Coordinates of C-alpha atoms and ligand atoms in Angstrom, one line a residue:
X1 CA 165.9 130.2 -169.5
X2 CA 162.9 132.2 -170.0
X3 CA 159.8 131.4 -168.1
X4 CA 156.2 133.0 -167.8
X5 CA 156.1 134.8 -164.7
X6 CA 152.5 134.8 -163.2
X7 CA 150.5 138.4 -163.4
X8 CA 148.0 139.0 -160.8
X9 CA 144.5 140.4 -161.3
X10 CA 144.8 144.1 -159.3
X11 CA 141.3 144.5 -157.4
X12 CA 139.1 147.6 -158.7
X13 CA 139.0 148.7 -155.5
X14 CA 142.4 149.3 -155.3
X15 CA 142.7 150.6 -159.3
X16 CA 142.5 154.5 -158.9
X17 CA 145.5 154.2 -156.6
X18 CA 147.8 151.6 -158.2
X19 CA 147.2 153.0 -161.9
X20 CA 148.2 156.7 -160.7
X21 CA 151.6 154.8 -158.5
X22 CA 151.9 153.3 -162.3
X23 CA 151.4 156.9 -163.7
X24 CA 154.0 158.3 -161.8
X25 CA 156.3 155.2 -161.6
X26 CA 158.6 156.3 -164.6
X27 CA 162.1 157.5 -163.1
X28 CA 162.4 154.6 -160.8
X29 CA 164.4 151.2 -161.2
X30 CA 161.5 149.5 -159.5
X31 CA 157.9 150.3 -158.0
X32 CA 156.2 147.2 -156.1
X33 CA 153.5 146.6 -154.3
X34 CA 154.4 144.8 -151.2
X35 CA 153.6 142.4 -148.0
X36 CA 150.3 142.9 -146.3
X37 CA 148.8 144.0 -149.4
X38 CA 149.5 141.2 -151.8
X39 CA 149.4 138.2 -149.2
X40 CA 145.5 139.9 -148.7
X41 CA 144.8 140.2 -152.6
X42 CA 145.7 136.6 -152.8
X43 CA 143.5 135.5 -150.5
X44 CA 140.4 137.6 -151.7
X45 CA 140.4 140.0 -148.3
X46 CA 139.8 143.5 -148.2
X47 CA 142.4 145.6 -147.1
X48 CA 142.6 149.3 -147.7
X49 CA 146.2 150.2 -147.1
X50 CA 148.3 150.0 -149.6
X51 CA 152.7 149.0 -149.2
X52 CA 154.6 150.0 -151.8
X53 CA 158.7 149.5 -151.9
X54 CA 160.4 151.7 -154.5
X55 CA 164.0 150.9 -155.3
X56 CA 164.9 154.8 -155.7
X57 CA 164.0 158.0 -153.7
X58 CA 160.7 156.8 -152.0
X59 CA 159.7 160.3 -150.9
X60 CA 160.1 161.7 -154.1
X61 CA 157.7 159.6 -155.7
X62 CA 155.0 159.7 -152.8
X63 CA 155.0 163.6 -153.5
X64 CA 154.1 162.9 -157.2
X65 CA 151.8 160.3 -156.5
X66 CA 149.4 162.7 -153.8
X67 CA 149.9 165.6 -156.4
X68 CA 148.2 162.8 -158.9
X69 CA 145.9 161.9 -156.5
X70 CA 145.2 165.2 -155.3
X71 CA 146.0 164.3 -151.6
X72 CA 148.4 165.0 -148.8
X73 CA 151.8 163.6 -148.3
X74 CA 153.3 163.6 -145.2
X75 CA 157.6 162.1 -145.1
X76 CA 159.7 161.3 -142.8
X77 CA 162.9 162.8 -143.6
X78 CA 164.8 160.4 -141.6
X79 CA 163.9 157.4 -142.0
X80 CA 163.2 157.9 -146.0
X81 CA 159.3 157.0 -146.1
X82 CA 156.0 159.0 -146.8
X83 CA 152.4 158.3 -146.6
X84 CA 149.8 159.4 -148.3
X85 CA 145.8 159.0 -147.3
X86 CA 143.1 158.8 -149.9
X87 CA 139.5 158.1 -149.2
X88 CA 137.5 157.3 -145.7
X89 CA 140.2 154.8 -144.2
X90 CA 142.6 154.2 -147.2
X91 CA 146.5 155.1 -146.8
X92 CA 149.1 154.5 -149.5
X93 CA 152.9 153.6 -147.4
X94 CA 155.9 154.2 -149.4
X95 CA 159.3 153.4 -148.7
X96 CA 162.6 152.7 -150.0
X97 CA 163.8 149.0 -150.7
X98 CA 166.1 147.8 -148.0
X99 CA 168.5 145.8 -146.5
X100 CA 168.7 145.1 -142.9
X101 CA 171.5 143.9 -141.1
X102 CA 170.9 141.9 -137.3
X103 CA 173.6 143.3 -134.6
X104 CA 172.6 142.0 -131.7
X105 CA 169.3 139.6 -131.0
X106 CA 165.6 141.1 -130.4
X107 CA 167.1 144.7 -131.2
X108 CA 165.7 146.8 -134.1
X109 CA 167.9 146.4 -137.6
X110 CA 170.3 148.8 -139.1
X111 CA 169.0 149.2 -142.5
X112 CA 170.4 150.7 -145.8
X113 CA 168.9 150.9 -149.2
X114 CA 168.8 148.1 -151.5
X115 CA 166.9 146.0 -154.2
X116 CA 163.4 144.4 -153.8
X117 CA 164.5 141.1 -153.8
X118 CA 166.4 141.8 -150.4
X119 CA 163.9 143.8 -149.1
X120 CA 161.7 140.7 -149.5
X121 CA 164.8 138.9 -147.9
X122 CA 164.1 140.5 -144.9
X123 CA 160.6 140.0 -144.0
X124 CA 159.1 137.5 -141.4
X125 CA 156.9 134.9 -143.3
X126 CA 156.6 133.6 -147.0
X127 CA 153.2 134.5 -147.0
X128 CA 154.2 138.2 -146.6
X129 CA 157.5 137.9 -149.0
X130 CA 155.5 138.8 -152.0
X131 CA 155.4 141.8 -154.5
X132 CA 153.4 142.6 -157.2
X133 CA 155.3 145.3 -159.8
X134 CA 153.3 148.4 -160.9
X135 CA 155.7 149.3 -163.3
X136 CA 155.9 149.8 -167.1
X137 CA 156.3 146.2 -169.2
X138 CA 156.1 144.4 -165.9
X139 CA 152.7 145.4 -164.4
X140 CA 151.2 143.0 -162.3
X141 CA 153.9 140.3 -162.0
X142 CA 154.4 138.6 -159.3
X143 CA 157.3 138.4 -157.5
X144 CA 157.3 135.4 -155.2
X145 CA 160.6 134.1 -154.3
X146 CA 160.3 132.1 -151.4
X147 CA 156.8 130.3 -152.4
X148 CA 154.7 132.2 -150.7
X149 CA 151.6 131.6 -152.6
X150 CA 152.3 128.0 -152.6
X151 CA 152.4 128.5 -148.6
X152 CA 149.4 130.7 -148.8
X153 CA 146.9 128.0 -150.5
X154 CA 148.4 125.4 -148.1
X155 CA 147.9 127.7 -145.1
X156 CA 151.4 127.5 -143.9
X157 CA 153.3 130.2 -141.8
X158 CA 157.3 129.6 -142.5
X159 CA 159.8 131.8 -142.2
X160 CA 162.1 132.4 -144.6
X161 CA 165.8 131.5 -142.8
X162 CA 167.1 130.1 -139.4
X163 CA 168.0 133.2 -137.5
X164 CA 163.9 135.1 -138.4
X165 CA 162.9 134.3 -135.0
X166 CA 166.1 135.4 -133.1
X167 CA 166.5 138.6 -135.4
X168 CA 163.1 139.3 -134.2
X169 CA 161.2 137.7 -131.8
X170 CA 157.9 139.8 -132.0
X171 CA 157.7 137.6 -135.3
X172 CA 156.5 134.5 -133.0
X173 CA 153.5 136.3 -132.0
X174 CA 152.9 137.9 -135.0
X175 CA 152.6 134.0 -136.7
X176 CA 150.2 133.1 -133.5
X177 CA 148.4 136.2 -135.1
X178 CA 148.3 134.6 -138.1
X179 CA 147.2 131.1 -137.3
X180 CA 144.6 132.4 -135.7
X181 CA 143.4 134.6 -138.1
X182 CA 143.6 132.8 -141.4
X183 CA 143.5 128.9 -139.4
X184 CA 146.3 128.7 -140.7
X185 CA 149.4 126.8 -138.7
X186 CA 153.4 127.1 -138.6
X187 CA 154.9 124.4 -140.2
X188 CA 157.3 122.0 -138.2
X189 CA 160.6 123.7 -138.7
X190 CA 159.1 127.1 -137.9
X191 CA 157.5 125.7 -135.0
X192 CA 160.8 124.2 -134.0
X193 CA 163.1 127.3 -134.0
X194 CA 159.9 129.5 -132.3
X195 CA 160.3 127.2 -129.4
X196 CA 164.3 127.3 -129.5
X197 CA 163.8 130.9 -129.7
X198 CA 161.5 131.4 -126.6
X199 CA 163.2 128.5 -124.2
X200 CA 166.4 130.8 -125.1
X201 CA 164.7 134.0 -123.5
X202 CA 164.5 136.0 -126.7
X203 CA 160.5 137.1 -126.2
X204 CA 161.5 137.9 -122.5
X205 CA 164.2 140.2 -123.8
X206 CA 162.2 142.2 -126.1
X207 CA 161.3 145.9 -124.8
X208 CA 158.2 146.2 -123.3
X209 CA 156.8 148.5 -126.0
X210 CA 157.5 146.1 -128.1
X211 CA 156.1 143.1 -126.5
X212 CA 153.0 145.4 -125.7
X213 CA 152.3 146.4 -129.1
X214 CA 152.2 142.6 -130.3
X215 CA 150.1 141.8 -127.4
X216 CA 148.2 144.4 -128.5
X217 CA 147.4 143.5 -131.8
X218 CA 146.7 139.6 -130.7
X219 CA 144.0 140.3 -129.0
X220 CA 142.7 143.0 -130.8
X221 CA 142.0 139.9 -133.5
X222 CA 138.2 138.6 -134.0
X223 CA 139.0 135.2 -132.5
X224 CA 141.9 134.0 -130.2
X225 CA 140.3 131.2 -129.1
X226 CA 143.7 129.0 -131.0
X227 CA 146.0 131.8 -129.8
X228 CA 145.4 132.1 -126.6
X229 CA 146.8 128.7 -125.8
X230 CA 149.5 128.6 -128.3
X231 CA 151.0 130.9 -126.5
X232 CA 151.2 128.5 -123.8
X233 CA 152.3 125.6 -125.8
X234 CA 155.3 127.5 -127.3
X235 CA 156.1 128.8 -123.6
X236 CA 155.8 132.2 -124.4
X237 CA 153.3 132.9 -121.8
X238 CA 155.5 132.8 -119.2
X239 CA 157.7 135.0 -120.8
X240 CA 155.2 137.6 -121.1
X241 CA 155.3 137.3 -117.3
X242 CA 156.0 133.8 -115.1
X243 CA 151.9 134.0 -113.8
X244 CA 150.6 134.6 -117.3
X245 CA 147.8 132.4 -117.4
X246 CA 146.9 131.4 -121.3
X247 CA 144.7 128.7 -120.7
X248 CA 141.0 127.4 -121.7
X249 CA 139.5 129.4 -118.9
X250 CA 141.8 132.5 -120.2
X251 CA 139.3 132.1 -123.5
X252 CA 136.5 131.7 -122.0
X253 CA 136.6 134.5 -119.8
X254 CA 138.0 136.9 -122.5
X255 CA 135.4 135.6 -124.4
X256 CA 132.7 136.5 -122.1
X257 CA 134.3 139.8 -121.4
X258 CA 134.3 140.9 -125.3
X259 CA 130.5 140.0 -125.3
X260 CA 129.3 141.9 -122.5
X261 CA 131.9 144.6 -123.8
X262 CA 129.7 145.0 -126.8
X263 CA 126.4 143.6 -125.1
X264 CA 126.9 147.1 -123.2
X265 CA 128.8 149.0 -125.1
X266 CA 131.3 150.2 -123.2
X267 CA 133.9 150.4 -125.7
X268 CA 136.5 148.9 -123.9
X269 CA 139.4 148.0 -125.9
X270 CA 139.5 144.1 -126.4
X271 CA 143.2 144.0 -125.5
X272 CA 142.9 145.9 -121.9
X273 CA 140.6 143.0 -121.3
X274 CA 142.6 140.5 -122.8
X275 CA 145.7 141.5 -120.6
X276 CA 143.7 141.0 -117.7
X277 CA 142.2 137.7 -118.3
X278 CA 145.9 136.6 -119.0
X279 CA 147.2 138.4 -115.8
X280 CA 144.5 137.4 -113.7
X281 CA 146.4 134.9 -111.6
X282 CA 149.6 137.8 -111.2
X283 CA 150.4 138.1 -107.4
X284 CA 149.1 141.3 -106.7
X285 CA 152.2 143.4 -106.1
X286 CA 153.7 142.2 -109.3
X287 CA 150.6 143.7 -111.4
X288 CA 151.7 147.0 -111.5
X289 CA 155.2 146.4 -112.5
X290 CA 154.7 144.3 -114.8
X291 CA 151.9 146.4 -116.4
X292 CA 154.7 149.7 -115.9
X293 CA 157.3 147.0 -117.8
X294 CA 154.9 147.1 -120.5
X295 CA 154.8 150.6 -120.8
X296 CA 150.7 151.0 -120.9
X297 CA 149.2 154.2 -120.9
X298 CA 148.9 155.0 -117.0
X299 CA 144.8 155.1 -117.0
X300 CA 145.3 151.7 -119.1
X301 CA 147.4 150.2 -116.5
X302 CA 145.3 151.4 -113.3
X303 CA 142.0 149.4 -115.2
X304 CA 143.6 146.3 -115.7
X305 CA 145.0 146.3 -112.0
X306 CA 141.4 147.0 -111.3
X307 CA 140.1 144.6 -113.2
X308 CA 142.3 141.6 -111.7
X309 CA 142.6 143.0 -107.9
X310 CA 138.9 144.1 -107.4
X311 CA 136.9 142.4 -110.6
X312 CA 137.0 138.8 -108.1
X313 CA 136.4 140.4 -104.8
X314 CA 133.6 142.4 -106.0
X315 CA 132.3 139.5 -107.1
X316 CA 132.8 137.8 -103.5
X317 CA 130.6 140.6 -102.0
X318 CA 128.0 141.3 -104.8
X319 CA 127.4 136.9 -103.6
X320 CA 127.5 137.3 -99.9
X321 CA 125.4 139.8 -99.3
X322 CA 121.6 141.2 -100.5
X323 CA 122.8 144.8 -101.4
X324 CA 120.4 147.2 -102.4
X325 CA 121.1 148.6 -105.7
X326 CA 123.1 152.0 -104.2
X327 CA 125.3 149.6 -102.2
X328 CA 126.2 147.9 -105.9
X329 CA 126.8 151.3 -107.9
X330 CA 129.0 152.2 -104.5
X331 CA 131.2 148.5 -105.2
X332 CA 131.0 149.2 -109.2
X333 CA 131.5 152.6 -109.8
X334 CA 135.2 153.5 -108.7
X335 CA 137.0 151.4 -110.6
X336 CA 134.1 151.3 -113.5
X337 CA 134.1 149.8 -116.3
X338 CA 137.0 147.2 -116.2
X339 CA 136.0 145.9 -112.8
X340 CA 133.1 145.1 -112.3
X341 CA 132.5 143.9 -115.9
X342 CA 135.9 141.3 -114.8
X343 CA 133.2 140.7 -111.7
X344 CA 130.2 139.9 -114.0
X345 CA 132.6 137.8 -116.4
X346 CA 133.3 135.7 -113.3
X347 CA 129.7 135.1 -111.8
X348 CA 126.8 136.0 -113.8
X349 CA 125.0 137.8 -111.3
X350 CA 122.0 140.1 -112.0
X351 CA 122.9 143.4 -109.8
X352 CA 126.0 143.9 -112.3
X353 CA 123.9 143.5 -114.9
X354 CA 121.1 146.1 -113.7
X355 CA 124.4 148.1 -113.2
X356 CA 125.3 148.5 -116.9
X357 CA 122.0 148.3 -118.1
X358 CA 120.7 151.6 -116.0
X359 CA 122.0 151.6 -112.4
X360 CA 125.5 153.3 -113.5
X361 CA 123.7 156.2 -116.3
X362 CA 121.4 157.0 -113.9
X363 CA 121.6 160.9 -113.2
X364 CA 119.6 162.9 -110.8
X365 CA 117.2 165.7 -111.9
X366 CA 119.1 168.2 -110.1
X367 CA 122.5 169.6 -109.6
X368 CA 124.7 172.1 -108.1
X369 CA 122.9 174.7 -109.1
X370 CA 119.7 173.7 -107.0
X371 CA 121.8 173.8 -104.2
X372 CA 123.0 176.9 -104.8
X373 CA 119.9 178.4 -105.4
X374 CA 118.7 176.4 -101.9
X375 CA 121.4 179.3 -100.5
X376 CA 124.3 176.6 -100.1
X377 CA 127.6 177.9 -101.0
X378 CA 130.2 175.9 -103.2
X379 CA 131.8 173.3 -100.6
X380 CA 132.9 169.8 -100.2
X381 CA 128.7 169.7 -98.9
X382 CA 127.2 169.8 -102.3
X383 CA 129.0 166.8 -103.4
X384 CA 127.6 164.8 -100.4
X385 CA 124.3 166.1 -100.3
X386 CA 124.1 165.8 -104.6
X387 CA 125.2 161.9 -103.6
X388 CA 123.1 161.0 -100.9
X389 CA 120.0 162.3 -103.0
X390 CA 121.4 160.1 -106.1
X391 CA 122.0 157.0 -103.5
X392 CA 118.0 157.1 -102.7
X393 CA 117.1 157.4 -106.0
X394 CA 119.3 154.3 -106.8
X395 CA 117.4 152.7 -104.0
X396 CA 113.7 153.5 -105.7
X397 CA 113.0 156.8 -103.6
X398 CA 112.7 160.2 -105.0
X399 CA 111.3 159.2 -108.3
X400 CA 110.6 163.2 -109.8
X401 CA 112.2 166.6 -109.8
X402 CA 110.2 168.0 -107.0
X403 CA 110.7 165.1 -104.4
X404 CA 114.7 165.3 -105.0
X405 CA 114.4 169.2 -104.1
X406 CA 112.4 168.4 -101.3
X407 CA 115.0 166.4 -100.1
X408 CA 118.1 168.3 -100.9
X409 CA 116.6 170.9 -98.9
X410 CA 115.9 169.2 -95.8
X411 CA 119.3 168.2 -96.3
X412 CA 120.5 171.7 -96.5
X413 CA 118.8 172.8 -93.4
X414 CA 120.1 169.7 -91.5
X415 CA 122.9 171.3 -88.8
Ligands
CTP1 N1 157.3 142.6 -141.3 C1 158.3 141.8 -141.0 N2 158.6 141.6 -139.6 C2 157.9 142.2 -138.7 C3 156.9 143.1 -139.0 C4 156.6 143.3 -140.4 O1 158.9 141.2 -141.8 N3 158.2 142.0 -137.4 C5 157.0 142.9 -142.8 C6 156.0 141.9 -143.4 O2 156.4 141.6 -144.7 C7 154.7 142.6 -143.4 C8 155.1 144.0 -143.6 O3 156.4 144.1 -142.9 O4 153.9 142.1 -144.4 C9 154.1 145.0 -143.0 O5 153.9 144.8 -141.6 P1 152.5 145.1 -140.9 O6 151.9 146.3 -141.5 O7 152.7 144.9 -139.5 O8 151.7 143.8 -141.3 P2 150.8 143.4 -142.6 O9 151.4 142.4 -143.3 O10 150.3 144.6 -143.3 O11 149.6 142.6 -141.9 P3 148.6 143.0 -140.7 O12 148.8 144.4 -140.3 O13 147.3 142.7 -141.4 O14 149.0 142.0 -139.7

């Protein structure tokens, strides 16, 4: 039986790219836009990258497309997919329609080429089981065979078969994501096999790249303030790590970490400080293995562990004693800015504050140079002395130039 099939309105900011992947779309069984980029057209947001699946040589017609477009391509050979960028932020993926077959549980697919409707087959969520064709007679019609706009206007996150979750398990956080970001929820049976599939260890036996990079992108989103304790209500928290805290008080505190983040600008990423909120109640010789497990960055790793291990006991002194403002910079400063901004997210207290509003950029009218020209050689000394006249300063003393000089010298002459 015939039957209309429903054509989508393209957005014009996307038109100079889809009309010249129409232009060059000729030779090939199929060209579709994909995923991402038609569950976000649907739902009116912007988003600037572009999917397309081509059932054919993908790399072949990425090359045509950026000689259209007058762009770069850049392919990889191997695994049969190009890119090509066009304007500030925009990039244009394309690869080949595939298949995927599951070996073995939380372990990456083999793939092999194949039609759109099983590349489709293989994807996480309705919602993202969608293509739009950019080809010929069929331009602009959707192809929706799982009813994923009907689980788009209803908000729903479903997965399209039994085994999703256990195939990949990074697809439970990527829903959380999801919920979050749209308000949308999981609907009962999804939310049935997530829990099977975490009480069964799967999360716990992803990689920790893997598990990292889905972290990662959860807290990079605008609001967790859902996600944060869904991941406690599926159990997955505690297979992140057994102390994973995801809690109200986990919110609040990330939440008051991302606004004095920005109040500040420190330009922290929001996940480093997400990661330590959730690790803050970690045992303290368990925070560097499990941040190691998670294969951060080493300079990433070292300020979380700051933040967690010193953020609360800097906070503990900062209350105990009146410390004049050199004594603070001395507690912020070595493990700045994760630490002590964990330490201000904890207690509100105004030395942390005068810290990163002007305590911390404060920089001395002279340097090493002075000292030099004051006749003292390069040694370990003109790092103390250079410090000891920045510590009074701190302190209120040796407002100018010339009183700094003044007392770099004395120091100087001082056996
Ligand atoms: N996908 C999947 N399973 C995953 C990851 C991705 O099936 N574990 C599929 C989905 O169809 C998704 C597409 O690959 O739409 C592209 O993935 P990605 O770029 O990560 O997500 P987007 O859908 O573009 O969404 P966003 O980046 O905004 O989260």
């Amino acid at each position: 039986m015939a039957f209309a099939m429903a054509t989508l309105e393209l957005p014009d900011s996307l038109a100079p790219v889809l009309d010249a992947v129409t232009a060059v779309s000729g030779p090939y069984e199929g060209v579709y836009l994909v995923g991402g980029s038609v569950r976000d057209i649907l739902l009116g947001e912007p988003n600037f990258d572009v999917d397309i699946v081509v059932e054919g040589d993908a790399i072949a017609l990425a090359r045509e497309l950026a000689k259209k477009l007058d762009r770069r391509v850049r392919a990889h050979r191997t695994f049969g997919t190009a890119v090509v960028l066009y304007g500030e932020e925009g990039r244009v993926d394309v690869v080949t329609a595939r298949s995927e077959s599951y070996h073995a549980p939380a372990v990456l697919p083999a793939v092999k080429p194949g039609t759109i409707d099983e590349d489709l087959h293989r994807r996480d969520f309705t919602i993202n089981a969608m293509a739009v064709s950019l080809k010929g007679d069929a331009l602009g019609e959707l192809v929706d065979p799982f009813g994923g706009r009907s689980d788009l206007e209803a908000g729903r996150i479903r997965i399209l078969h039994e085994r999703s979750f256990i195939d990949d398990p990074t697809r439970i956080l990527r829903a959380i994501r999801y919920e979050d970001r749209y308000g949308f929820r999981m609907d009962d049976e999804t939310v049935r096999l997530a829990r099977e599939c975490i009480a069964t260890g799967h999360v716990g036996n992803l990689s920790g790249a893997r598990l990292r990079d889905e972290l990662e992108a959860l807290l990079s989103e605008g609001d967790v303030s859902h996600a944060i304790p869904r991941l406690a209500e599926l159990g997955a928290e505690r297979e992140v790590h057994p102390h994973v805290v995801a809690d109200e008080e986990t919110v609040r505190l990330f939440g008051r970490l991302r606004e004095l983040n920005k109040r500040y600008r420190l330009g922290v990423p929001p996940w480093r400080l997400g990661l330590a909120a959730l690790g803050r109640g970690l045992p303290h010789q368990e925070i560097g293995p499990w941040l190691r497990d998670l294969k951060l960055r080493r300079r990433d790793a070292e300020l979380i562990a700051a933040a967690i291990e010193h953020g609360p006991r800097i906070a503990a002194e900062l209350g105990r004693d009146s410390l004049s403002p050199a004594d603070v910079v001395a507690l912020a400063e070595p493990r700045a800015p994760d630490a002590p901004l964990f330490a201000l997210a904890l207690d509100d207290q105004r030395q942390l504050h005068d810290y990163f509003d002007r305590l911390g950029e404060l920089k001395l009218e002279i340097t090493g140079a002075d000292l030099a020209e004051l006749g003292l050689a390069e040694s370990p000394r003109v790092g103390e002395i250079l410090a000891e006249v920045r510590r009074r300063k701190l302190n209120g003393e040796l407002a100018g130039r010339e009183s700094q000089l003044e007392a770099a010298r004395e120091l100087v002459e001082q056996p």
